[in-house]
Coordinates of C-alpha atoms in Angstrom, one line a residue:
X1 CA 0.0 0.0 0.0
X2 CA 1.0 3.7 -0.8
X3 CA 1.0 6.3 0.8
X4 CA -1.7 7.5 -0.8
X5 CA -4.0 4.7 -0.3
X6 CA -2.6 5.1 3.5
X7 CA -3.8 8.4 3.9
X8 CA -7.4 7.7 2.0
X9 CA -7.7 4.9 4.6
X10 CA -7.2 6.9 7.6
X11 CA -9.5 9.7 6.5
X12 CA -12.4 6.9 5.9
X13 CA -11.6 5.0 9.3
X14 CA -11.3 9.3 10.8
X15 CA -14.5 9.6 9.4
X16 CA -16.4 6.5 10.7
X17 CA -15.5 7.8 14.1
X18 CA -16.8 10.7 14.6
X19 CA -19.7 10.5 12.3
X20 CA -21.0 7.2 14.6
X21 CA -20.5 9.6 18.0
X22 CA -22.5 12.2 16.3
X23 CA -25.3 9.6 15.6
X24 CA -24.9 8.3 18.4
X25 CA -25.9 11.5 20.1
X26 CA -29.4 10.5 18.9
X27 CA -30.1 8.4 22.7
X28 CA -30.4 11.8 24.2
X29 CA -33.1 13.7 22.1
X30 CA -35.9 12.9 24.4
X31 CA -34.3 14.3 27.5
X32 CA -32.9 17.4 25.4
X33 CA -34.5 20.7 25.2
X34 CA -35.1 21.9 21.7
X35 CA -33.4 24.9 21.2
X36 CA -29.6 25.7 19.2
X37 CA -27.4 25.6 22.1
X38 CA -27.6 23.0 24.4
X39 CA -30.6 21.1 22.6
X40 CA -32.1 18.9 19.2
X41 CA -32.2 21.7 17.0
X42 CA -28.1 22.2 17.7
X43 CA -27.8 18.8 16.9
X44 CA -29.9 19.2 14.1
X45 CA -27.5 21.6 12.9
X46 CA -24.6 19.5 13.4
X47 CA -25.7 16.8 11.3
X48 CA -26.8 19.4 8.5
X49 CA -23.4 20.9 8.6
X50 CA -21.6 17.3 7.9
X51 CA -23.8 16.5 5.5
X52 CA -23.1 19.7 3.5
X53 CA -19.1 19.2 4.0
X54 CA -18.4 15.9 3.9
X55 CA -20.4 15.1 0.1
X56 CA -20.5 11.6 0.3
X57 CA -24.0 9.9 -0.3
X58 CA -25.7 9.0 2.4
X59 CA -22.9 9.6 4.9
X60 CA -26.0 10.6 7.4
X61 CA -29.3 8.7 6.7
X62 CA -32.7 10.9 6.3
X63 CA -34.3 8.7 8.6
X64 CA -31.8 9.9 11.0
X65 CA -32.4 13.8 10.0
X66 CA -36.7 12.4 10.3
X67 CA -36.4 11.0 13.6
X68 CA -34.7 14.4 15.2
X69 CA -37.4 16.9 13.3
X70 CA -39.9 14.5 14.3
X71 CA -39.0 15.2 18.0
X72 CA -38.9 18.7 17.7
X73 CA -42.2 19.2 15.7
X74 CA -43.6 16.9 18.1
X75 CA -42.6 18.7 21.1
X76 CA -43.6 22.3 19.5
X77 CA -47.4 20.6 19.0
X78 CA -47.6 19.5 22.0
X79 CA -46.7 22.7 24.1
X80 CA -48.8 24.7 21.5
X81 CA -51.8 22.2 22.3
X82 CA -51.4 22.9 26.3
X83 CA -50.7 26.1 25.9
X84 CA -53.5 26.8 23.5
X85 CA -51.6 28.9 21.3
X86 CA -52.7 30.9 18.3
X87 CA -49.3 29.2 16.8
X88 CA -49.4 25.7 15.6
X89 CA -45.9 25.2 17.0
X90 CA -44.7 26.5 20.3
X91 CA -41.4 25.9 22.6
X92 CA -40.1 26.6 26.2
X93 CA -36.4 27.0 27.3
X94 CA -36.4 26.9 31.0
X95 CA -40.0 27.4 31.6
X96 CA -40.2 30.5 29.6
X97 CA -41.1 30.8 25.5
X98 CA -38.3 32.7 23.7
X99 CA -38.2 34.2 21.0
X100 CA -34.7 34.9 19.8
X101 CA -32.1 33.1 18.3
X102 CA -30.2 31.4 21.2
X103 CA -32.8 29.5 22.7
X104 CA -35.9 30.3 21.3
X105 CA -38.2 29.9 18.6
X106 CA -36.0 32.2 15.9
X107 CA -33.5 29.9 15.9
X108 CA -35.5 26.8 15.9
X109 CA -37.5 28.0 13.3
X110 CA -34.3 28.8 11.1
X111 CA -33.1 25.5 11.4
X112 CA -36.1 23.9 10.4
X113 CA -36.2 25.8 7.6
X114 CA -32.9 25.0 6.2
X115 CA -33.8 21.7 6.8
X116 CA -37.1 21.4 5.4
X117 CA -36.1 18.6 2.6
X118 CA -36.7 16.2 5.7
X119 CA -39.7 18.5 6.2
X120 CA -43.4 17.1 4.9
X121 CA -43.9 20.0 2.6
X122 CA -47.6 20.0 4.3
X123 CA -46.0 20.5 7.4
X124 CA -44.0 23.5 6.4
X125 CA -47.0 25.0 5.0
X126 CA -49.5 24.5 7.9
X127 CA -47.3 24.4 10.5
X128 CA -43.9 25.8 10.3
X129 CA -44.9 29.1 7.9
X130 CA -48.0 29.7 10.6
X131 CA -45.6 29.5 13.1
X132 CA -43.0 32.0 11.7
X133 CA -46.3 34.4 10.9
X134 CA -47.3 34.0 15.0
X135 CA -43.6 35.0 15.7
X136 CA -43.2 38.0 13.6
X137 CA -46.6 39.5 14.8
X138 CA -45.4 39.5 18.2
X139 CA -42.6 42.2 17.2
X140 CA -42.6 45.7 18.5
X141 CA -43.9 48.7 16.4
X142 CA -40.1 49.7 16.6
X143 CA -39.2 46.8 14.8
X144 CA -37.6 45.0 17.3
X145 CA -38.8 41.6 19.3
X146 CA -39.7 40.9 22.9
X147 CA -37.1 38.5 24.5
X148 CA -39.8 35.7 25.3
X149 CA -43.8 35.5 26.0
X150 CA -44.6 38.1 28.6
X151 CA -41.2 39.8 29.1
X152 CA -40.8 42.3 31.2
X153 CA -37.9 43.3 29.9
X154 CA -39.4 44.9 27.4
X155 CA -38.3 46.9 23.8
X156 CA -34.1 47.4 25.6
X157 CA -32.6 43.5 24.4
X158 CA -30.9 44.5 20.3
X159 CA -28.1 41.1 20.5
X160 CA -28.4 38.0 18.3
X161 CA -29.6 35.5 21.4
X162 CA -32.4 38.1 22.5
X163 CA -34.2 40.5 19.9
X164 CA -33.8 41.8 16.1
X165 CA -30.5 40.7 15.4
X166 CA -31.6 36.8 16.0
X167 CA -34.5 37.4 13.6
X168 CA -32.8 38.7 10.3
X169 CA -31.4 35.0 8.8
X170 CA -34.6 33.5 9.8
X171 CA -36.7 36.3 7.9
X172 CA -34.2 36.3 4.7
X173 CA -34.4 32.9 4.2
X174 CA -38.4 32.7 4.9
X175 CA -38.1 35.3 1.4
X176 CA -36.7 33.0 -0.3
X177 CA -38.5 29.5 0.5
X178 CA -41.9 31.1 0.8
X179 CA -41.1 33.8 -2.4
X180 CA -42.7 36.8 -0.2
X181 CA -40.9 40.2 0.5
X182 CA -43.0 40.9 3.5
X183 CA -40.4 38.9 5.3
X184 CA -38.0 40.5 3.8
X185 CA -39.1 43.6 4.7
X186 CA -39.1 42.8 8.3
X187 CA -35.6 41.9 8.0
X188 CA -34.8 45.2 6.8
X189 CA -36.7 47.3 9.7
X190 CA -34.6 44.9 11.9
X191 CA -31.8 45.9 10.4
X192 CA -32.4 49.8 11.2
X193 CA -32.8 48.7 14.5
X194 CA -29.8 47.2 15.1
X195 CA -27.9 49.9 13.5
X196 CA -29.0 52.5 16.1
X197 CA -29.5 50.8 18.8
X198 CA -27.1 47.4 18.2
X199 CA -23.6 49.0 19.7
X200 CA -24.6 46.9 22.8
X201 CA -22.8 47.5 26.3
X202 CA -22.5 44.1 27.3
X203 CA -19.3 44.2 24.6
X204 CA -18.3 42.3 21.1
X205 CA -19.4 38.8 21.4
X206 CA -21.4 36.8 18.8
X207 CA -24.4 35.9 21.4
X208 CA -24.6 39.4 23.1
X209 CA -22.3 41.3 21.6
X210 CA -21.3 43.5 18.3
X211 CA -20.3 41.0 16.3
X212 CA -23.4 39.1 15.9
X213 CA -24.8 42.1 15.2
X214 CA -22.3 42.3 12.4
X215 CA -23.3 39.3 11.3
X216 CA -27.1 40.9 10.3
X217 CA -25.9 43.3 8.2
X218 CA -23.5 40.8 6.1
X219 CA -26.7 39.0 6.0
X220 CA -29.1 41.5 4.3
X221 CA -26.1 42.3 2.0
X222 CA -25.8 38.8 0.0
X223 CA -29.5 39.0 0.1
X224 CA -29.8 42.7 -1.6
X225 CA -26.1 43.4 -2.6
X226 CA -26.9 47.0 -0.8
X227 CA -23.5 48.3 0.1
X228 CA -25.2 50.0 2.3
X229 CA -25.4 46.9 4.8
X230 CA -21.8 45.9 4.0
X231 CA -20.7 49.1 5.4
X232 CA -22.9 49.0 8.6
X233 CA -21.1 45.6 8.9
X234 CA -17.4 47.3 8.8
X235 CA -18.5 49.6 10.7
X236 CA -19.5 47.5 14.0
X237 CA -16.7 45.7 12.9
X238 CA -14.2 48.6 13.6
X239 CA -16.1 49.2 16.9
X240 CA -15.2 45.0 17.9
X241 CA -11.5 46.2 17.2
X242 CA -10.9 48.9 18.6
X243 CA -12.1 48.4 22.1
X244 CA -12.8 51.6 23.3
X245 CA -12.5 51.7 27.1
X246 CA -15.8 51.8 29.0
X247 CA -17.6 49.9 26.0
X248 CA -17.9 46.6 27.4
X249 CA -20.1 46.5 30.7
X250 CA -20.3 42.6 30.8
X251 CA -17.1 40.9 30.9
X252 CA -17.8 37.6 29.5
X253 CA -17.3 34.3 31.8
X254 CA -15.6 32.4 29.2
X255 CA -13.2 35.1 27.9
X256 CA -12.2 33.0 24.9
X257 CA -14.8 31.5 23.7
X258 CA -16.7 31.2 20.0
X259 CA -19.8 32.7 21.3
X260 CA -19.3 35.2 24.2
X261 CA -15.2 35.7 23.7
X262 CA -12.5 36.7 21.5
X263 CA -12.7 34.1 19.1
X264 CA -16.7 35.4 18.1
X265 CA -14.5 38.6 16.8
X266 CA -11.9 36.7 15.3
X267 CA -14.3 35.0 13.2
X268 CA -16.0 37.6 12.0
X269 CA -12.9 39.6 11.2
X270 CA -12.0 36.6 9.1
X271 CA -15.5 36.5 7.5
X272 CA -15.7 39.9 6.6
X273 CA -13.1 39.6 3.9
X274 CA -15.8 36.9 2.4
X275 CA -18.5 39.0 2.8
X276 CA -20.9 37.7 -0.3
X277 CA -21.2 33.8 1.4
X278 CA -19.7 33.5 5.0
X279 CA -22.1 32.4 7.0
X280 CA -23.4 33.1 11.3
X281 CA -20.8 30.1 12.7
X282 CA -22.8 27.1 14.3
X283 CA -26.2 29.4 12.8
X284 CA -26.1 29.2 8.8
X285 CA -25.3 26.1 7.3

C-alpha cells in the first residue's frame, strides 16, 4: 500500500468515528430541550453541517435527520396544544417561551427551515410558515422583538440571542422558501434597529455582543447586494477592534470562547473579507 492509499484509509476510518458519535448522540433527544445551544435543534445543525461538507451519499441517513425533526415538531405541537396557542408550533427553554435566536423559537424555526427537505412540505405549509407568521406578529412597532412571552424586559434586548439581530437570517431565508418580501421587509426594519441601537454594552461577542450584530448586516447584503449593509457591517466591525474603554459592561465568563469571547471577533474579522457567502458560525449552514 502507498502512501496514498494510507492516507485515503485513515481519512475513511477518521471519518467512521466521529460520524458514529455524532449519531450516536441521537439516545439523548428525548431528554434534550429543543433549542440551538444546548438542545435537538443544535444537533440538528450538526448533522446538516456534515452533510453539507463531507459530500459523500448517504454519509448521514434521512431517517436519522426524520427522527430528530420528528422530536422537535412533536414537542412544539404539544406545548402549543397545552398552551393553547394561536401558533401551531410552540417551545419553552427553562419554563419560559423565547423568541430569539439562542434558545428560542427564531433559531429553531431557522433551522427547520434549512432543513425542510426532511420536512413534509404539508407540514411546512400549515405548520412551520404559521408558526414563523405567530412569531413575527409579536414584534414591536419599533421593529424590534420581545425576549420571550410576557417579558418584562421589554423593547431594551438589540443582541443575536435576545431580539432583532436573531430574527434577520430566519426572515431572509423565509423570502426566499416562501417567495414573499414581506419577510424581507421585516428583515430590513430589523436591520435599522440594530444599526441605532445594536452597539450593545454588554461588549463584542457573537451571542450578546457587536459581532453578531455584524453578522445581520452581512446578511441583508448577500441577500440585496446593498452596500449600504456591507458598510454597517465594517463599521461595527471597527467598533469590535478597537475596544474603546468603557464599551464593554459585561465581561464575559468564558473570555475565549466562540460565542461570548474573542474568538466570536476573530471569526467575524475573518468572515468579513468573504463578505458575499460567510455564514453566522454554528447558525447558517
Amino acid at each position: 500500500m502507498d502512501l496514498r492509499q494510507l492516507k485515503g484509509e485513515n481519512t475513511k476510518f477518521t471519518k467512521q468515528i466521529p460520524m458514529h458519535q455524532l449519531q450516536a448522540l441521537i439516545s439523548l433527544l428525548n431528554d434534550s430541550p429543543d433549542e440551538i445551544l444546548y438542545g435537538k435543534s443544535g444537533y440538528l445543525y450538526a448533522l446538516l453541517f456534515v452533510s453539507k461538507h463531507i459530500p459523500e451519499e448517504d454519509i448521514i441517513p434521512g431517517s436519522h435527520f426524520e427522527m430528530v425533526i420528528s422530536s422537535i415538531m412533536k414537542s412544539g405541537k404539544e406545548f402549543a396544544a397545552h398552551r393553547s396557542s394561536e401558533s401551531p408550533l410552540l417551545w419553552q427553554w427553562h419554563d419560559k417561551v423565547y423568541f430569539g435566536a439562542a434558545h428560542g423559537m427564531a433559531g429553531i424555526l431557522y433551522i427547520l427551515l434549512q432543513a425542510r427537505a426532511y420536512i413534509n412540505i404539508m407540514d411546512i405549509k400549515c405548520l412551520v410558515k404559521p408558526t414563523i407568521n405567530w412569531l413575527l406578529s409579536q414584534r414591536f412597532t419599533s421593529g424590534n422583538f420581545p425576549s420571550s412571552v410576557g417579558s418584562a424586559s421589554g423593547d431594551r434586548l438589540v443582541q443575536w440571542c435576545h431580539g432583532a439581530p436573531g430574527f434577520i437570517a430566519l426572515c431572509t431565508l423565509a423570502a426566499e422558501v416562501f417567495e414573499d418580501d414581506k419577510y424581507l421587509k421585516i428583515a430590513q426594519h430589523s436591520c435599522e434597529v440594530i444599526w441605532e441601537r445594536g452597539l450593545s454594552t454588554k461588549g463584542y461577542s457573537l451571542c450578546h455582543g457587536v459581532s453578531g450584530n455584524a453578522y445581520s448586516f452581512l446578511q441583508m447584503y448577500q441577500i440585496t447586494k446593498n452596500p449600504m449593509y456591507l458598510y454597517r457591517a465594517c463599521c461595527f466591525l471597527e467598533w469590535c477592534a478597537v475596544e474603546r474603554q468603557g464599551t464593554e459592561l459585561h465581561r464575559p465568563d468564558r473570555p475565549a470562547s466562540l460565542f461570548e469571547g474573542l474568538l466570536g471577533r476573530l471569526y467575524l474579522a475573518e468572515d468579513i473579507k468573504y463578505a458575499s457567502d460567510c455564514k453566522f458560525p454554528a447558525f447558517t449552514v
